[in-house]
Short mmCIF file of C-alpha atoms in Angstrom, two decimals:
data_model
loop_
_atom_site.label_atom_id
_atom_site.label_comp_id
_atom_site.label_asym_id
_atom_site.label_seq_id
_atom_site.Cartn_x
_atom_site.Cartn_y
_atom_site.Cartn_z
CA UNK A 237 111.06 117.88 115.28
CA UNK A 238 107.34 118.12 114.11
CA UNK A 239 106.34 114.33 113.35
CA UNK A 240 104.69 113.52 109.90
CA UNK A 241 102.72 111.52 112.26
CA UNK A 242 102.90 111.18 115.90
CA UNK A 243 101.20 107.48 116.91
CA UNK A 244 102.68 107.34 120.02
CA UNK A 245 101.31 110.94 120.50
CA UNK A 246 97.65 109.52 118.95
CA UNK A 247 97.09 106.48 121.07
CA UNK A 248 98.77 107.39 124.24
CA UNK A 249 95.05 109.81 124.35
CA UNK A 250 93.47 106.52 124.67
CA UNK A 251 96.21 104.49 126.97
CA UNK A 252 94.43 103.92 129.78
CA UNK A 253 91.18 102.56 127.71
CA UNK A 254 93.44 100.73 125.59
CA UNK A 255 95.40 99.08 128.25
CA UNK A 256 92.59 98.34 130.01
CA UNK A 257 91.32 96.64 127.20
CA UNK A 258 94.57 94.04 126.18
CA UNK A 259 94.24 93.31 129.77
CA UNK A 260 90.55 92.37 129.43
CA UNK A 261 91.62 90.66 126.37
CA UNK A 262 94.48 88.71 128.11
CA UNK A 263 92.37 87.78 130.90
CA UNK A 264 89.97 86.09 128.67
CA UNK A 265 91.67 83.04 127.49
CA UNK A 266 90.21 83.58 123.99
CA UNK A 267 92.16 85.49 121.52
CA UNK A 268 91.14 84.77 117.61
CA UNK A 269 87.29 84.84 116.23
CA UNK A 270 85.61 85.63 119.82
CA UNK A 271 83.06 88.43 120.87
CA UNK A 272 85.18 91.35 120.62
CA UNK A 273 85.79 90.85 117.12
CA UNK A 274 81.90 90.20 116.35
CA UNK A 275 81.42 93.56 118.49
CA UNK A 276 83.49 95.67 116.49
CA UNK A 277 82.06 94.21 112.92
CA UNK A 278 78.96 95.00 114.42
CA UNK A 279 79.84 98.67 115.28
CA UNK A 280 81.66 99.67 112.02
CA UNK A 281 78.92 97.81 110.36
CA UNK A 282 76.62 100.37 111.83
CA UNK A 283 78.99 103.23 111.18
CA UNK A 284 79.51 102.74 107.76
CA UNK A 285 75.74 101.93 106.96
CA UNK A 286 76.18 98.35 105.44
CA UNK A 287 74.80 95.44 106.39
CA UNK A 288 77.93 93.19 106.63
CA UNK A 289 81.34 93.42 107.43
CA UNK A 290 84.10 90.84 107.96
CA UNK A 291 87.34 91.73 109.18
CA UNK A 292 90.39 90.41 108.41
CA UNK A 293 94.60 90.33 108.16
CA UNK A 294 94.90 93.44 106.67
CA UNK A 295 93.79 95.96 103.72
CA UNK A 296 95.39 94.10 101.05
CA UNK A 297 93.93 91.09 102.09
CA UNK A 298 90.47 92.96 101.73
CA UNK A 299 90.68 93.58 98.15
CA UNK A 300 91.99 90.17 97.73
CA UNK A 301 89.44 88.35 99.30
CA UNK A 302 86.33 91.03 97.63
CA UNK A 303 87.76 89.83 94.14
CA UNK A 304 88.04 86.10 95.03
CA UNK A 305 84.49 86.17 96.51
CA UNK A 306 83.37 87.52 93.12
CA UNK A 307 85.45 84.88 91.17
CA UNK A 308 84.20 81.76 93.18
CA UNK A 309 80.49 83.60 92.24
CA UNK A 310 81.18 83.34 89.31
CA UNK A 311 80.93 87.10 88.45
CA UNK A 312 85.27 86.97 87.69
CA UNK A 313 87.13 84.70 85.85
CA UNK A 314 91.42 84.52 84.93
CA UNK A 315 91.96 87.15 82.55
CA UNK A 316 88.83 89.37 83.12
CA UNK A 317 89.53 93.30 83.34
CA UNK A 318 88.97 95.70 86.17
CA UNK A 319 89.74 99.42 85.69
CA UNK A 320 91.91 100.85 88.38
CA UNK A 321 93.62 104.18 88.85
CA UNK A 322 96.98 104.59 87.68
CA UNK A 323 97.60 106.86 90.66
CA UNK A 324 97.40 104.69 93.66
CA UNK A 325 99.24 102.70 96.29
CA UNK A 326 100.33 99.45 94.41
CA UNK A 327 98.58 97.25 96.48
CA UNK A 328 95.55 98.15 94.73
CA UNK A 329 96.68 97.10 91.32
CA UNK A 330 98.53 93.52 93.52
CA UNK A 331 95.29 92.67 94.53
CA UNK A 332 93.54 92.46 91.05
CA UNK A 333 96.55 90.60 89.27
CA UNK A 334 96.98 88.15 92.41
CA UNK A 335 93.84 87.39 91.53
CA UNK A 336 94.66 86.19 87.83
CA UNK A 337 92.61 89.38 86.27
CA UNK A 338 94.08 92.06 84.31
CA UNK A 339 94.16 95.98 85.69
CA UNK A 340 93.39 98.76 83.08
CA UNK A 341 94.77 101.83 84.59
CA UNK A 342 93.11 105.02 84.03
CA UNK A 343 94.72 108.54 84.56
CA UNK A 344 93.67 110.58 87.70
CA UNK A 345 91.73 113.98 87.68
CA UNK A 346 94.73 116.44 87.48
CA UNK A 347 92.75 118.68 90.00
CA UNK A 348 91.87 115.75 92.69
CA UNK A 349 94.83 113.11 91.98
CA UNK A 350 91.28 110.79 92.19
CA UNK A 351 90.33 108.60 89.60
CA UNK A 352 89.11 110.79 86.53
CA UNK A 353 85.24 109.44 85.98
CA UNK A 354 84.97 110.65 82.36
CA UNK A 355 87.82 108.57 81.31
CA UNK A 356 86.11 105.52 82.51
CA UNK A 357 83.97 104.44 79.59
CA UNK A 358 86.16 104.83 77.05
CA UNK A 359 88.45 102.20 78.63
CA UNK A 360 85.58 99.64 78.97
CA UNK A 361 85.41 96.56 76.79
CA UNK A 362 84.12 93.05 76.16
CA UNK A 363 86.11 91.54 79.04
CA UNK A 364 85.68 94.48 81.88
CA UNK A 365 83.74 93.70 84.44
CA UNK A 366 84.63 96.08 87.49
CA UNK A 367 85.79 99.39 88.50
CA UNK A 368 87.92 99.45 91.60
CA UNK A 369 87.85 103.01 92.81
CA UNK A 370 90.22 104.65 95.48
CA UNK A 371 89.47 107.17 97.61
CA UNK A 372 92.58 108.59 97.55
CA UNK A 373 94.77 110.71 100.46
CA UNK A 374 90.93 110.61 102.12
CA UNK A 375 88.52 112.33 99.52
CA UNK A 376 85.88 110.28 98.04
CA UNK A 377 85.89 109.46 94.53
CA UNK A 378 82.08 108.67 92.93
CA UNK A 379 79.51 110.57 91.23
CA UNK A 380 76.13 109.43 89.82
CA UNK A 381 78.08 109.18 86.41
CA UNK A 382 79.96 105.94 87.85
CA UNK A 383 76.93 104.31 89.04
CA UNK A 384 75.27 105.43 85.92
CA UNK A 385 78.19 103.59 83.47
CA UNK A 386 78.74 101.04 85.85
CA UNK A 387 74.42 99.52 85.77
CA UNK A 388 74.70 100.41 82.19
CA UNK A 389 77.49 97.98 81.43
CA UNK A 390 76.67 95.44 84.26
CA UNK A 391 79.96 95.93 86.09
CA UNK A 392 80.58 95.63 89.80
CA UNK A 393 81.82 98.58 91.56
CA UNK A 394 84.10 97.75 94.43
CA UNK A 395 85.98 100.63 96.85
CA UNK A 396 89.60 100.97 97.98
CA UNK A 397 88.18 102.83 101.18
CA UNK A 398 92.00 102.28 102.96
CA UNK A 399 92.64 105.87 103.41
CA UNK A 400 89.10 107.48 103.85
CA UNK A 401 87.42 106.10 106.27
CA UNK A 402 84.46 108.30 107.85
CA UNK A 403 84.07 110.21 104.98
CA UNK A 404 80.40 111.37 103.61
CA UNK A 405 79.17 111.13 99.77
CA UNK A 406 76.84 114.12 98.44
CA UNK A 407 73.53 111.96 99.55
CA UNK A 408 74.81 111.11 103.64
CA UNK A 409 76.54 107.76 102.19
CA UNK A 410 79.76 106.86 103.74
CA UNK A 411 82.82 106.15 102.19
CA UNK A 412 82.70 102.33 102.11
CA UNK A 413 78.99 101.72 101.72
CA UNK A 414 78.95 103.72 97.87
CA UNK A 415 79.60 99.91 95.67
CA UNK A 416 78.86 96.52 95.82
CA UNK A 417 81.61 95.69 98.14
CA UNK A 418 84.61 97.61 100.00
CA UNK A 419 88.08 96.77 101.29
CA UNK A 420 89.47 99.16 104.59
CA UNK A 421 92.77 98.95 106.33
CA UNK A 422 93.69 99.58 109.97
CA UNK A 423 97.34 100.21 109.15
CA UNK A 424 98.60 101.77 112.43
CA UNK A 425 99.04 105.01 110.38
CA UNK A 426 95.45 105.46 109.07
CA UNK A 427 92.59 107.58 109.91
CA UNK A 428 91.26 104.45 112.11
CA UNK A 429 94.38 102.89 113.12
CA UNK A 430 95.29 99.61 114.63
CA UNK A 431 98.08 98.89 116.78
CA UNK A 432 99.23 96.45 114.06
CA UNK A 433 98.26 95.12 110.68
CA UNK A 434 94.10 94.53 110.59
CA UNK A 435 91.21 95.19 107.69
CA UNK A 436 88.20 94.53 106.80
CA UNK A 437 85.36 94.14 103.75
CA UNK A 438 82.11 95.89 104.09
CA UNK A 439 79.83 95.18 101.80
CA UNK A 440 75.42 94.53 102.11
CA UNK A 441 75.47 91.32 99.98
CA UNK A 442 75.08 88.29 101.88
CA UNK A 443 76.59 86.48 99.36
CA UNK A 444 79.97 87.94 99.03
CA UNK A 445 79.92 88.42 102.53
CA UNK A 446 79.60 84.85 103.56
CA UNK A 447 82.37 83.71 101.09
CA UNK A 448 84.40 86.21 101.72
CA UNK A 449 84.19 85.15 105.60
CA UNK A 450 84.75 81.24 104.60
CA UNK A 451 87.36 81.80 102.50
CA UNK A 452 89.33 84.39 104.92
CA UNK A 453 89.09 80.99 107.30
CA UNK A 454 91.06 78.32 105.46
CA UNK A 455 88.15 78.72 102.99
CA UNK A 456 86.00 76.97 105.66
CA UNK A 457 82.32 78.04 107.48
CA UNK A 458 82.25 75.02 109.67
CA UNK A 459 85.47 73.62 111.40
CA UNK A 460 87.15 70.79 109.15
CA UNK A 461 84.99 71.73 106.07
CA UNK A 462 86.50 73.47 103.83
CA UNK A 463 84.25 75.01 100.96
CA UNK A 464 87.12 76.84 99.41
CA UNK A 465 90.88 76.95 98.80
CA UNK A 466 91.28 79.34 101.24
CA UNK A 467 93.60 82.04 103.07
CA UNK A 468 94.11 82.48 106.87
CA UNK A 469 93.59 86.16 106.94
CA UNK A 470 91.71 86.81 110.49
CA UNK A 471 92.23 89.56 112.76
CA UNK A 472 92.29 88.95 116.43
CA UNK A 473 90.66 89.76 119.77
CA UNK A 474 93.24 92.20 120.82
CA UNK A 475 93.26 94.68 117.44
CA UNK A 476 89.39 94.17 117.63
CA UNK A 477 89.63 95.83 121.12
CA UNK A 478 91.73 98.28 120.26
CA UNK A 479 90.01 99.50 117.24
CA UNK A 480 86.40 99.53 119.07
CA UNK A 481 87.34 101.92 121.03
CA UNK A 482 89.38 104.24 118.78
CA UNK A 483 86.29 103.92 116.39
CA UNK A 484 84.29 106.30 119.03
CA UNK A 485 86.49 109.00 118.65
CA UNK A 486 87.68 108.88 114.70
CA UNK A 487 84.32 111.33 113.32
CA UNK A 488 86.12 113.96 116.11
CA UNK A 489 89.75 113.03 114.80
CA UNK A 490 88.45 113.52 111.23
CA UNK A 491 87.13 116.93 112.14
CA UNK A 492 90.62 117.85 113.94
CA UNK A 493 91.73 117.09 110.26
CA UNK A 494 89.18 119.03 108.62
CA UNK A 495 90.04 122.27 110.53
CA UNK A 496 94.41 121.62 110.03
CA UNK A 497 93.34 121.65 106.07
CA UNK A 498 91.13 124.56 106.36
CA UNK A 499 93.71 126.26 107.97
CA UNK A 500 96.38 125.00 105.29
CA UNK A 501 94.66 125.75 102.55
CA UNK A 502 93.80 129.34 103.72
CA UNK A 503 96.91 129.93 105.12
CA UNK A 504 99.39 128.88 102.83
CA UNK A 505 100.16 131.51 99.80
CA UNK A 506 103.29 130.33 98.85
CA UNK A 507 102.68 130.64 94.81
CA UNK A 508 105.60 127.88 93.56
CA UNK A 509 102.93 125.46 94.82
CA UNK A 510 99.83 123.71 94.48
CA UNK A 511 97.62 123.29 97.05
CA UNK A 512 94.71 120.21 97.10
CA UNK A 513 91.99 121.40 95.35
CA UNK A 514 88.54 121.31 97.41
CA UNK A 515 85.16 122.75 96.86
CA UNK A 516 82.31 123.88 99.69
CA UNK A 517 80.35 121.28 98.70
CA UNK A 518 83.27 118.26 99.43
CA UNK A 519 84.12 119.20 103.43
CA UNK A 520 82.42 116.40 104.15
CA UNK A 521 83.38 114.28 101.60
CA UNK A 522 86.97 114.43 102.78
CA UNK A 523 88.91 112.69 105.63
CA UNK A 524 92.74 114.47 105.01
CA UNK A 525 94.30 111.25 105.66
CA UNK A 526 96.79 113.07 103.73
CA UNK A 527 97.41 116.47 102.72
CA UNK A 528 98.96 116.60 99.72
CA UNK A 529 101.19 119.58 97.68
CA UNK A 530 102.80 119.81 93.87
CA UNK A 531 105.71 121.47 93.54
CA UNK A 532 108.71 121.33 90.77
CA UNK A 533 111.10 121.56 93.49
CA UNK A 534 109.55 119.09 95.92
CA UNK A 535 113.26 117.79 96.32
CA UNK A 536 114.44 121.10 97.69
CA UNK A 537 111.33 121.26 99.73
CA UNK A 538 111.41 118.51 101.80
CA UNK A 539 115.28 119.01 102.37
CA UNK A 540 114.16 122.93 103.30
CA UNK A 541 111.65 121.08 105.89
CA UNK A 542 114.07 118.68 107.52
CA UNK A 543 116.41 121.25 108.11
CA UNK A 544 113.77 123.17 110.12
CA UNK A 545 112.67 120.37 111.75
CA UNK A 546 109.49 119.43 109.94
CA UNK A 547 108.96 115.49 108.41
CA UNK A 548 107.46 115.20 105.32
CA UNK A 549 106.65 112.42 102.89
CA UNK A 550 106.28 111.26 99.41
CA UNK A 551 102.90 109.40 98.21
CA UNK A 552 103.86 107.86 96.12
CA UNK A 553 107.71 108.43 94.57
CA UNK A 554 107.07 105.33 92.02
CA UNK A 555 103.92 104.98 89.96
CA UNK A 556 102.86 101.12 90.09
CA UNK A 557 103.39 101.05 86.26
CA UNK A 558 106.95 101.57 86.81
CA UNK A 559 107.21 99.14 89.59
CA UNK A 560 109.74 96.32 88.62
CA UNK A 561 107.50 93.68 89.19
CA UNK A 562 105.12 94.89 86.71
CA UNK A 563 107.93 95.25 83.71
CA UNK A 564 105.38 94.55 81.31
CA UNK A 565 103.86 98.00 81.87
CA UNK A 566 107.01 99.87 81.61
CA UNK A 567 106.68 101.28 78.52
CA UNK A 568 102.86 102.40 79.08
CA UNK A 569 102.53 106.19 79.57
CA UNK A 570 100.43 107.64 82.26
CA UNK A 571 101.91 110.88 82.06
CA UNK A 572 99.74 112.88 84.84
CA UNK A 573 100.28 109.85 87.30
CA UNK A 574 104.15 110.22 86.44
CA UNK A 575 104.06 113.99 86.92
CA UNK A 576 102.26 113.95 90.47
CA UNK A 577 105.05 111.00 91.12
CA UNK A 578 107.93 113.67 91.09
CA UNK A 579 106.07 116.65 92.34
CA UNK A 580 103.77 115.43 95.42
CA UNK A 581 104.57 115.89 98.94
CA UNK A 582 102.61 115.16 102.20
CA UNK A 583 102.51 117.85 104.79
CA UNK A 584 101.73 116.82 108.92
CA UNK A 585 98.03 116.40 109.32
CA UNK A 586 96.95 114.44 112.63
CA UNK A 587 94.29 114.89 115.28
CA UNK A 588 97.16 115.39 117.67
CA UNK A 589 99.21 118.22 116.09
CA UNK A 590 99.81 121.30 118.46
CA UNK A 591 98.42 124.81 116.83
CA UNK A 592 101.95 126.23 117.02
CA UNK A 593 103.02 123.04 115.28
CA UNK A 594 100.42 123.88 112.27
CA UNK A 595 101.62 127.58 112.43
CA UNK A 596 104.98 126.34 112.12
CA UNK A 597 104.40 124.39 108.88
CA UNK A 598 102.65 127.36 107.52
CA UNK A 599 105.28 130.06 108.33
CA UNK A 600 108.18 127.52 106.99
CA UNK A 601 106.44 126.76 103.70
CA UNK A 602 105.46 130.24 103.08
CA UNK A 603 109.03 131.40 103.27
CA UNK A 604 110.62 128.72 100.80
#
């Protein structure tokens, strides 16, 4: 069986550091908010380019936390709008209305499944007062456009950056260091994985960053006073270990992605589908957390794959407007995020796939 994704196959490259680090770890006696946490904010502050970041529970606790900085600045109030993509993992859209604001969705570029840009102003009004981006299955969404709309209507630009970490904007910008603030996850299955739940907000505003910090801490910056209402959303010395040292190797791990889609997209010719669309100018711009495919008969497909011993998987089968717990936006009609609902399907892409494993895919898809 090929393995959508193979983490026992990813980190066991890194067991010995890895092990050698929970031991360190264990040793220490000191296991929440200690120096291997501060190390590895330091180091994927200097990756990404900002000047802050604070880690924390998880990814959806990073947009949470970016939107309740903003709030107790002042800069969001209960009912305010942001404009999010229609075409996303639902914890985007959770993390706006946990917060007591209101998401306007916006239909995705039918060629990039990203946020379409020139749909953006037409959906702004009195009460909108951020755009929350996602940088969908890896490739960066932005243009000059966004920041352009965005100063012109005095809205704060924030990044969903859970799924493309390491990736490079047109000007040598990374993914995560493009708006005023950014929320990344360390799900064990992403790009820069954790071995458990972990995230963090980058962001270079030493205002956001500091609340953000108290309020991820019981709402507190000094023990037993407590600023805020706050959350326990930490992450702890072990993850923090783990994830400094897979953070050495993920710009090599991206590029093992790079060359699987190159060889993908060349490779595959298979004309009942559509392949991710991808121009010479975006290599770089694009981390393949996934690698996505349309088809009318993705059903059939992915039954065709099991039965030769291929996983495959669906992001996402259920557009967040049709969710149950958001019944209010039933009825709404987002009909190219419902289309790439029922024809989408996520082919094996990891740094740790074996070339006759990538053949395989290729062969098997080009015969259905």
């Amino acid at each position: 069986m090929i393995k959508f994704l193979d983490l026992l196959k990813i980190n066991s490259q890194y067991s010995k550091e890895l092990k050698e680090a929970a031991s360190e770890v264990i040793d220490s006696g000191w296991y929440l908010q200690g120096d291997r946490v501060k190390i590895f904010e330091q180091n994927l502050s200097s990756f990404l380019g900002t000047k802050h970041v604070i880690t924390c529970a998880n990814g959806f606790d990073a947009l949470r936390l970016i939107l309740r900085a903003y709030k107790e600045m002042d800069l969001l109030k209960d009912g305010d709008e942001i404009i999010v993509p229609a075409n996303t993992y639902i914890a985007t859209i959770l993390a706006v209305t946990d917060n007591n604001l209101h998401p306007v969705l916006a239909e995705p570029d039918g060629k990039t499944y990203n946020l379409d840009l020139t749909k953006i102003e037409n959906l702004i009004t009195k009460r909108t007062k951020a755009i929350l981006v996602v940088h969908l299955y890896g490739l960066i969404c932005w243009s000059k456009g966004l920041e352009d709309i965005a100063e012109a209507h005095n809205l704060l630009l924030i990044e969903d950056n859970a799924q493309a970490i390491g990736a490079r904007w047109d000007d040598g910008r990374k993914s995560g260091n493009l708006g005023h603030a950014a929320g990344l996850s360390f799900y064990p299955g992403k790009n820069l994985g954790a071995l458990g739940d972990s995230g963090a907000v980058a962001t270079s505003d030493d205002e956001v960053a500091r609340i953000v910090r108290a309020i991820g801490n019981y709402g507190s910056s000094e023990k037993y006073v407590n600023e805020f209402k706050g959350l326990n959303s930490r992450m702890d010395e072990i993850q923090a270990a783990f994830l400094n040292i897979k953070l050495k190797y993920l710009d090599q791990e991206n590029e093992i992605r790079r060359k699987i889609a190159d060889y993908y997209l060349e490779n595959i010719v298979n004309l009942n589908l559509i392949l991710p669309c991808l121009n010479d100018t975006q290599r770089y711009s694009h981390v393949w957390h996934l690698f996505v495919i349309r088809t009318l008969n993705r059903d059939n497909l992915q039954h065709y794959f099991f039965e030769k011993g291929i996983q495959t998987l669906i992001h996402y089968p259920i557009p967040p407007h049709k969710q149950k717990c958001y019944k209010k936006y039933n009825n709404l009609k987002y009909p190219i995020t419902s289309i790439l609902a029922d024809e989408v399907l996520s082919l094996p892409i990891s740094p740790v796939m074996m070339e006759g494993e990538i053949k395989k895919v290729v062969e098997v898809i080009n015969r259905f």
